[in-house]
mmCIF file of C-alpha atoms and ligand atoms in Angstrom:
data_model
loop_
_atom_site.group_PDB
_atom_site.id
_atom_site.type_symbol
_atom_site.label_atom_id
_atom_site.label_comp_id
_atom_site.label_asym_id
_atom_site.label_seq_id
_atom_site.Cartn_x
_atom_site.Cartn_y
_atom_site.Cartn_z
ATOM 1 C CA MET A 41 -0.151 0.015 0.142
ATOM 2 C CA SER A 42 0.793 3.215 -0.971
ATOM 3 C CA GLN A 43 -0.205 6.083 1.090
ATOM 4 C CA SER A 44 0.155 5.835 5.141
ATOM 5 C CA LEU A 45 -2.808 5.470 6.248
ATOM 6 C CA SER A 46 -2.951 8.365 9.055
ATOM 7 C CA THR A 47 -3.185 10.504 5.449
ATOM 8 C CA ILE A 48 -6.686 9.486 3.757
ATOM 9 C CA GLU A 49 -9.019 12.136 4.889
ATOM 10 C CA SER A 50 -13.414 11.316 3.700
ATOM 11 C CA SER A 51 -14.257 13.666 1.411
ATOM 12 C CA SER A 52 -18.042 13.843 1.641
ATOM 13 C CA ARG A 53 -19.887 12.674 -1.212
ATOM 14 C CA THR A 54 -17.972 9.049 -0.680
ATOM 15 C CA ALA A 55 -19.341 5.474 0.434
ATOM 16 C CA LEU A 56 -18.424 2.733 1.026
ATOM 17 C CA VAL A 57 -20.945 -1.045 0.495
ATOM 18 C CA VAL A 58 -20.224 -4.327 2.355
ATOM 19 C CA LEU A 59 -21.450 -7.056 0.758
ATOM 20 C CA ALA A 60 -20.705 -10.148 3.036
ATOM 21 C CA HIS A 61 -22.240 -13.654 0.681
ATOM 22 C CA HIS A 62 -20.923 -16.180 -0.639
ATOM 23 C CA ARG A 63 -23.287 -16.482 -3.770
ATOM 24 C CA THR A 64 -23.870 -13.976 -6.272
ATOM 25 C CA ASP A 65 -26.990 -14.276 -6.976
ATOM 26 C CA SER A 66 -28.077 -14.553 -3.382
ATOM 27 C CA LEU A 67 -31.159 -11.792 -1.653
ATOM 28 C CA SER A 68 -28.181 -10.197 0.161
ATOM 29 C CA ALA A 69 -25.791 -8.743 -3.003
ATOM 30 C CA HIS A 70 -29.621 -8.136 -4.923
ATOM 31 C CA VAL A 71 -30.056 -5.735 -1.739
ATOM 32 C CA ALA A 72 -25.411 -4.530 -2.090
ATOM 33 C CA GLN A 73 -27.034 -3.613 -5.470
ATOM 34 C CA LEU A 74 -30.009 -1.961 -4.284
ATOM 35 C CA ALA A 75 -27.873 0.029 -1.856
ATOM 36 C CA VAL A 76 -25.843 0.635 -4.607
ATOM 37 C CA GLY A 77 -27.974 2.405 -6.813
ATOM 38 C CA ARG A 78 -29.489 4.681 -3.985
ATOM 39 C CA LEU A 79 -26.532 5.675 -2.730
ATOM 40 C CA ALA A 80 -25.365 6.768 -6.570
ATOM 41 C CA ALA A 81 -28.251 8.811 -7.010
ATOM 42 C CA ALA A 82 -27.829 10.662 -3.280
ATOM 43 C CA GLY A 83 -24.584 11.911 -5.631
ATOM 44 C CA TYR A 84 -22.219 9.368 -3.427
ATOM 45 C CA THR A 85 -18.937 8.229 -5.301
ATOM 46 C CA VAL A 86 -19.747 4.703 -4.247
ATOM 47 C CA ASP A 87 -16.672 1.515 -3.816
ATOM 48 C CA LEU A 88 -18.070 -2.022 -3.545
ATOM 49 C CA LEU A 89 -16.066 -4.116 -1.151
ATOM 50 C CA ASP A 90 -17.309 -8.266 -2.172
ATOM 51 C CA LEU A 91 -15.558 -9.480 0.943
ATOM 52 C CA HIS A 92 -15.971 -13.027 -0.994
ATOM 53 C CA ALA A 93 -15.528 -12.023 -4.187
ATOM 54 C CA GLU A 94 -12.141 -10.421 -3.564
ATOM 55 C CA ASN A 95 -11.389 -13.749 -1.836
ATOM 56 C CA PHE A 96 -11.170 -12.175 1.591
ATOM 57 C CA ASP A 97 -10.370 -14.741 4.611
ATOM 58 C CA PRO A 98 -11.659 -14.101 7.252
ATOM 59 C CA ARG A 99 -9.098 -16.047 9.356
ATOM 60 C CA MET A 100 -7.405 -13.837 12.178
ATOM 61 C CA THR A 101 -3.636 -14.720 11.392
ATOM 62 C CA VAL A 102 -0.313 -13.357 13.034
ATOM 63 C CA ALA A 103 0.105 -10.723 11.491
ATOM 64 C CA ASP A 104 -2.983 -8.810 12.116
ATOM 65 C CA GLN A 105 -3.047 -9.679 15.524
ATOM 66 C CA PRO A 106 -3.666 -6.646 18.018
ATOM 67 C CA ASP A 107 0.332 -5.749 19.528
ATOM 68 C CA TRP A 108 -1.141 -4.535 22.943
ATOM 69 C CA GLY A 109 2.926 -2.240 23.022
ATOM 70 C CA ASP A 110 2.097 -1.126 19.461
ATOM 71 C CA ARG A 111 -1.090 0.826 18.980
ATOM 72 C CA ASP A 112 0.731 1.904 15.255
ATOM 73 C CA LYS A 113 1.656 -1.355 13.954
ATOM 74 C CA ARG A 114 1.037 -2.254 10.718
ATOM 75 C CA TYR A 115 -1.176 -4.883 10.202
ATOM 76 C CA SER A 116 -1.110 -7.085 6.707
ATOM 77 C CA ASP A 117 -1.473 -5.575 3.021
ATOM 78 C CA GLU A 118 -4.660 -7.045 2.541
ATOM 79 C CA ALA A 119 -5.695 -6.060 6.182
ATOM 80 C CA GLU A 120 -4.645 -2.132 6.001
ATOM 81 C CA ALA A 121 -6.125 -1.964 2.086
ATOM 82 C CA HIS A 122 -8.545 -2.837 3.607
ATOM 83 C CA MET A 123 -8.841 -0.219 6.288
ATOM 84 C CA ALA A 124 -7.739 2.719 3.484
ATOM 85 C CA ARG A 125 -11.311 1.616 2.150
ATOM 86 C CA ILE A 126 -13.464 2.399 5.110
ATOM 87 C CA LEU A 127 -10.662 5.906 6.346
ATOM 88 C CA ALA A 128 -11.780 7.184 2.622
ATOM 89 C CA ALA A 129 -15.391 6.656 2.793
ATOM 90 C CA ARG A 130 -17.494 9.048 5.203
ATOM 91 C CA VAL A 131 -20.779 6.819 5.046
ATOM 92 C CA VAL A 132 -20.058 2.965 5.476
ATOM 93 C CA VAL A 133 -23.844 0.724 4.600
ATOM 94 C CA VAL A 134 -23.108 -3.316 5.749
ATOM 95 C CA VAL A 135 -24.697 -6.154 3.900
ATOM 96 C CA PHE A 136 -24.863 -9.661 5.157
ATOM 97 C CA PRO A 137 -27.264 -12.514 6.101
ATOM 98 C CA VAL A 138 -28.880 -13.152 9.674
ATOM 99 C CA TYR A 139 -27.286 -16.149 11.193
ATOM 100 C CA TRP A 140 -28.017 -17.333 14.461
ATOM 101 C CA GLN A 141 -28.420 -13.410 15.614
ATOM 102 C CA SER A 142 -25.322 -12.982 14.501
ATOM 103 C CA THR A 143 -23.134 -11.580 11.008
ATOM 104 C CA PRO A 144 -22.063 -14.241 8.943
ATOM 105 C CA ALA A 145 -18.320 -15.547 10.170
ATOM 106 C CA LEU A 146 -17.027 -14.100 6.838
ATOM 107 C CA LEU A 147 -17.978 -10.411 8.064
ATOM 108 C CA LYS A 148 -17.411 -11.510 11.217
ATOM 109 C CA GLY A 149 -13.451 -12.027 10.184
ATOM 110 C CA TRP A 150 -14.024 -8.379 8.138
ATOM 111 C CA ILE A 151 -14.347 -7.134 11.541
ATOM 112 C CA ASP A 152 -11.714 -9.125 13.879
ATOM 113 C CA ARG A 153 -8.626 -8.528 11.091
ATOM 114 C CA VAL A 154 -9.698 -5.377 9.954
ATOM 115 C CA TRP A 155 -11.249 -2.837 12.955
ATOM 116 C CA ASN A 156 -8.323 -3.216 14.331
ATOM 117 C CA TYR A 157 -5.893 -1.418 17.399
ATOM 118 C CA GLY A 158 -5.108 1.664 16.980
ATOM 119 C CA PHE A 159 -7.093 2.233 13.578
ATOM 120 C CA ALA A 160 -10.468 1.565 14.970
ATOM 121 C CA TYR A 161 -9.884 1.927 18.676
ATOM 122 C CA GLY A 162 -7.122 2.830 21.362
ATOM 123 C CA ARG A 163 -6.688 6.184 20.269
ATOM 124 C CA SER A 164 -8.525 9.629 21.695
ATOM 125 C CA LYS A 165 -9.313 11.134 19.182
ATOM 126 C CA PRO A 166 -10.729 7.949 16.317
ATOM 127 C CA ARG A 167 -9.445 7.611 13.646
ATOM 128 C CA LEU A 168 -12.781 6.526 12.197
ATOM 129 C CA ALA A 169 -14.701 9.784 14.138
ATOM 130 C CA GLY A 170 -17.577 10.976 12.790
ATOM 131 C CA LYS A 171 -18.717 8.499 10.476
ATOM 132 C CA ARG A 172 -22.323 6.794 9.323
ATOM 133 C CA ILE A 173 -22.847 3.062 9.520
ATOM 134 C CA LEU A 174 -25.638 1.373 8.242
ATOM 135 C CA TRP A 175 -25.895 -2.113 8.900
ATOM 136 C CA LEU A 176 -28.377 -4.361 7.090
ATOM 137 C CA GLY A 177 -29.395 -7.830 8.113
ATOM 138 C CA LEU A 178 -31.584 -9.731 6.362
ATOM 139 C CA ALA A 179 -33.474 -12.740 7.754
ATOM 140 C CA GLY A 180 -34.710 -15.706 7.297
ATOM 141 C CA ALA A 181 -37.662 -14.802 10.037
ATOM 142 C CA THR A 182 -41.193 -13.980 8.593
ATOM 143 C CA ALA A 183 -41.898 -10.354 10.293
ATOM 144 C CA ALA A 184 -44.226 -11.490 12.096
ATOM 145 C CA ASP A 185 -42.689 -13.977 14.326
ATOM 146 C CA GLU A 186 -41.848 -12.679 18.083
ATOM 147 C CA ILE A 187 -37.882 -13.257 17.736
ATOM 148 C CA ILE A 188 -37.408 -10.451 15.322
ATOM 149 C CA SER A 189 -37.426 -7.403 18.300
ATOM 150 C CA GLY A 190 -35.083 -10.104 20.022
ATOM 151 C CA MET A 191 -32.706 -9.793 17.148
ATOM 152 C CA HIS A 192 -32.873 -5.804 16.511
ATOM 153 C CA GLN A 193 -32.067 -5.945 19.735
ATOM 154 C CA VAL A 194 -28.770 -8.343 19.552
ATOM 155 C CA LEU A 195 -27.758 -7.070 16.528
ATOM 156 C CA GLU A 196 -28.092 -3.710 17.344
ATOM 157 C CA ALA A 197 -25.938 -4.000 20.859
ATOM 158 C CA GLN A 198 -23.178 -6.286 18.739
ATOM 159 C CA LEU A 199 -22.900 -3.845 15.381
ATOM 160 C CA SER A 200 -23.939 -0.395 16.832
ATOM 161 C CA GLU A 201 -22.084 0.198 20.424
ATOM 162 C CA GLY A 202 -19.883 -2.751 21.091
ATOM 163 C CA LEU A 203 -18.200 -1.539 17.836
ATOM 164 C CA ALA A 204 -19.485 1.207 15.742
ATOM 165 C CA TYR A 205 -20.165 3.991 18.672
ATOM 166 C CA TYR A 206 -16.622 2.319 20.182
ATOM 167 C CA SER A 207 -14.978 2.679 17.805
ATOM 168 C CA GLY A 208 -15.731 6.660 17.170
ATOM 169 C CA PHE A 209 -18.936 6.210 14.568
ATOM 170 C CA ALA A 210 -21.303 9.151 14.928
ATOM 171 C CA HIS A 211 -24.044 6.928 13.734
ATOM 172 C CA SER A 212 -24.744 3.766 13.421
ATOM 173 C CA ARG A 213 -28.080 2.085 12.732
ATOM 174 C CA VAL A 214 -29.304 -1.576 11.914
ATOM 175 C CA GLY A 215 -31.638 -1.919 9.575
ATOM 176 C CA LEU A 216 -33.490 -5.561 10.392
ATOM 177 C CA LEU A 217 -35.121 -7.315 6.855
ATOM 178 C CA PRO A 218 -37.202 -9.954 8.226
ATOM 179 C CA ASP A 219 -38.813 -12.267 5.314
ATOM 180 C CA ALA A 220 -35.823 -13.124 3.420
ATOM 181 C CA GLU A 221 -37.167 -16.455 2.504
ATOM 182 C CA ASP A 222 -39.511 -17.284 0.262
ATOM 183 C CA GLN A 223 -41.316 -20.330 1.801
ATOM 184 C CA PRO A 224 -42.079 -18.742 5.737
ATOM 185 C CA GLN A 225 -40.509 -21.092 8.642
ATOM 186 C CA SER A 226 -41.201 -21.120 11.824
ATOM 187 C CA LEU A 227 -40.977 -24.191 15.221
ATOM 188 C CA ASP A 228 -43.954 -25.760 16.096
ATOM 189 C CA SER A 229 -44.138 -26.179 19.623
ATOM 190 C CA GLU A 230 -42.135 -28.911 19.720
ATOM 191 C CA GLY A 231 -39.320 -27.556 17.922
ATOM 192 C CA ASN A 232 -39.784 -29.071 14.293
ATOM 193 C CA LEU A 233 -39.034 -26.429 11.733
ATOM 194 C CA VAL A 234 -42.094 -26.172 9.615
ATOM 195 C CA ILE A 235 -41.450 -24.518 5.760
ATOM 196 C CA GLY A 236 -44.497 -23.028 4.715
ATOM 197 C CA ALA A 237 -45.807 -23.601 1.429
ATOM 198 C CA ALA A 238 -43.624 -21.514 -1.100
ATOM 199 C CA ILE A 239 -45.043 -17.756 -1.906
ATOM 200 C CA GLU A 240 -45.681 -17.826 -6.132
ATOM 201 C CA GLY A 241 -47.223 -15.468 -8.845
ATOM 202 C CA ASP A 242 -48.412 -12.233 -8.271
ATOM 203 C CA ALA A 243 -48.196 -13.032 -4.103
ATOM 204 C CA ARG A 244 -44.522 -13.296 -5.008
ATOM 205 C CA ALA A 245 -43.918 -10.175 -6.567
ATOM 206 C CA ALA A 246 -45.263 -8.130 -4.125
ATOM 207 C CA HIS A 247 -43.272 -9.858 -1.478
ATOM 208 C CA TYR A 248 -40.484 -9.377 -2.868
ATOM 209 C CA ALA A 249 -41.348 -5.619 -4.157
ATOM 210 C CA ALA A 250 -42.405 -5.063 -0.802
ATOM 211 C CA PHE A 251 -38.623 -6.440 0.716
ATOM 212 C CA ASP A 252 -37.040 -4.284 -2.121
ATOM 213 C CA ALA A 253 -38.825 -0.990 -0.873
ATOM 214 C CA THR A 254 -38.030 -1.527 2.826
ATOM 215 C CA ALA A 255 -34.125 -2.039 1.504
ATOM 216 C CA GLU A 256 -33.935 0.850 0.132
ATOM 217 C CA ARG A 257 -36.193 3.006 2.708
ATOM 218 C CA PHE A 258 -33.196 2.526 5.563
ATOM 219 C CA VAL A 259 -30.760 3.052 2.638
ATOM 220 C CA ASP A 260 -32.878 7.134 1.688
ATOM 221 C CA GLU A 261 -33.579 7.292 5.399
ATOM 222 C CA PHE A 262 -29.584 7.197 6.589
ATOM 223 C CA VAL A 263 -29.023 9.012 3.743
ATOM 224 C CA ALA A 264 -31.236 11.480 4.514
ATOM 225 C CA THR A 265 -29.708 12.148 8.078
ATOM 226 C CA GLU A 266 -26.652 12.393 6.596
ATOM 227 C CA LEU A 267 -26.638 14.637 4.595
ATOM 228 C CA VAL A 268 -28.482 16.825 7.439
ATOM 229 C CA ASP A 269 -26.176 16.795 9.654
ATOM 230 C CA ALA A 270 -23.372 17.141 6.786
HETATM 231 C C1 FMN B 1516 -25.874 -20.952 9.840
HETATM 232 C C2 FMN B 1516 -27.499 -19.839 8.802
HETATM 233 C C3 FMN B 1516 -27.640 -19.707 10.411
HETATM 234 C C4 FMN B 1516 -29.140 -18.560 9.895
HETATM 235 N N1 FMN B 1516 -29.529 -17.845 11.046
HETATM 236 C C5 FMN B 1516 -30.613 -17.593 11.010
HETATM 237 C C6 FMN B 1516 -31.000 -16.655 12.131
HETATM 238 O O1 FMN B 1516 -30.536 -16.387 13.495
HETATM 239 N N2 FMN B 1516 -31.829 -16.264 12.429
HETATM 240 C C7 FMN B 1516 -32.649 -16.286 10.826
HETATM 241 O O2 FMN B 1516 -33.572 -14.859 11.152
HETATM 242 N N3 FMN B 1516 -32.289 -16.447 10.352
HETATM 243 C C8 FMN B 1516 -30.768 -16.968 9.843
HETATM 244 N N4 FMN B 1516 -31.135 -17.878 9.020
HETATM 245 C C9 FMN B 1516 -31.566 -18.127 7.705
HETATM 246 C C10 FMN B 1516 -30.900 -16.720 6.633
HETATM 247 O O3 FMN B 1516 -30.805 -15.560 7.411
HETATM 248 C C11 FMN B 1516 -31.579 -16.372 5.611
HETATM 249 O O4 FMN B 1516 -30.984 -16.834 4.595
HETATM 250 C C12 FMN B 1516 -30.903 -15.179 4.857
HETATM 251 O O5 FMN B 1516 -31.188 -14.039 5.044
HETATM 252 C C13 FMN B 1516 -31.524 -15.393 2.861
HETATM 253 O O6 FMN B 1516 -30.897 -14.671 1.971
HETATM 254 P P1 FMN B 1516 -29.961 -14.643 1.195
HETATM 255 O O7 FMN B 1516 -30.038 -15.207 -0.093
HETATM 256 O O8 FMN B 1516 -29.272 -13.869 0.923
HETATM 257 O O9 FMN B 1516 -29.076 -15.899 1.590
HETATM 258 C C14 FMN B 1516 -29.410 -18.392 9.259
HETATM 259 C C15 FMN B 1516 -29.342 -18.973 8.115
HETATM 260 C C16 FMN B 1516 -28.212 -20.068 7.862
HETATM 261 C C17 FMN B 1516 -27.380 -21.057 6.824
#
């Protein structure tokens, strides 16, 4: 990497969209494209970071393990390149499928290796101070499932409180997108997974139109907040 991280500054209309999914035909990939479209329409220059397509390795390495005695440690070239992409963005949108009420390993490893000591935290003036982030989590559970509100709270605690605000972000929100499966799933009273009939025809089109509209609304509201505060 040629440029020192301490010299990188984001200009006002720059965005990083991070996609954490292993399939190019996933609903998550589709939502990432919607986010890119909405941000571009609002005048942002968008950097799309597709972690799987870019072969990001989520496993922690010795090179990327923090050295608590050296907050200026130089990490691996891969991690430093990702840090530079975060620094260059004024706003970040992360798109992922909810796995076990959390992030998939691909995204968790990106956080662990890249949001590192001396970069994301551990300085009196955090390098990420003032940035804004939106987490779009797709959930297989239906919107009516009572598990959804607890899932939202858990994700806000992990991603907004535990990560973004800890790292100096000015704004963080989790936009939870339930109904990501076209066969509604629930558990019966004995704990069996009940998979409902696939939604078809006009109902299917309406289902995904509503899903897309919710995703776009999250991005539009996020952009509107950014522009009001800019
Ligand atoms: C390993 C794994 C764990 C999952 N855990 C949850 C979960 O805790 N809650 C939930 O609502 N859906 C869960 N799901 C369903 C996914 O969220 C859903 O399949 C995904 O959002 C669909 O979007 P995609 O096409 O982008 O994968 C899980 C799926 C997998 C494969």
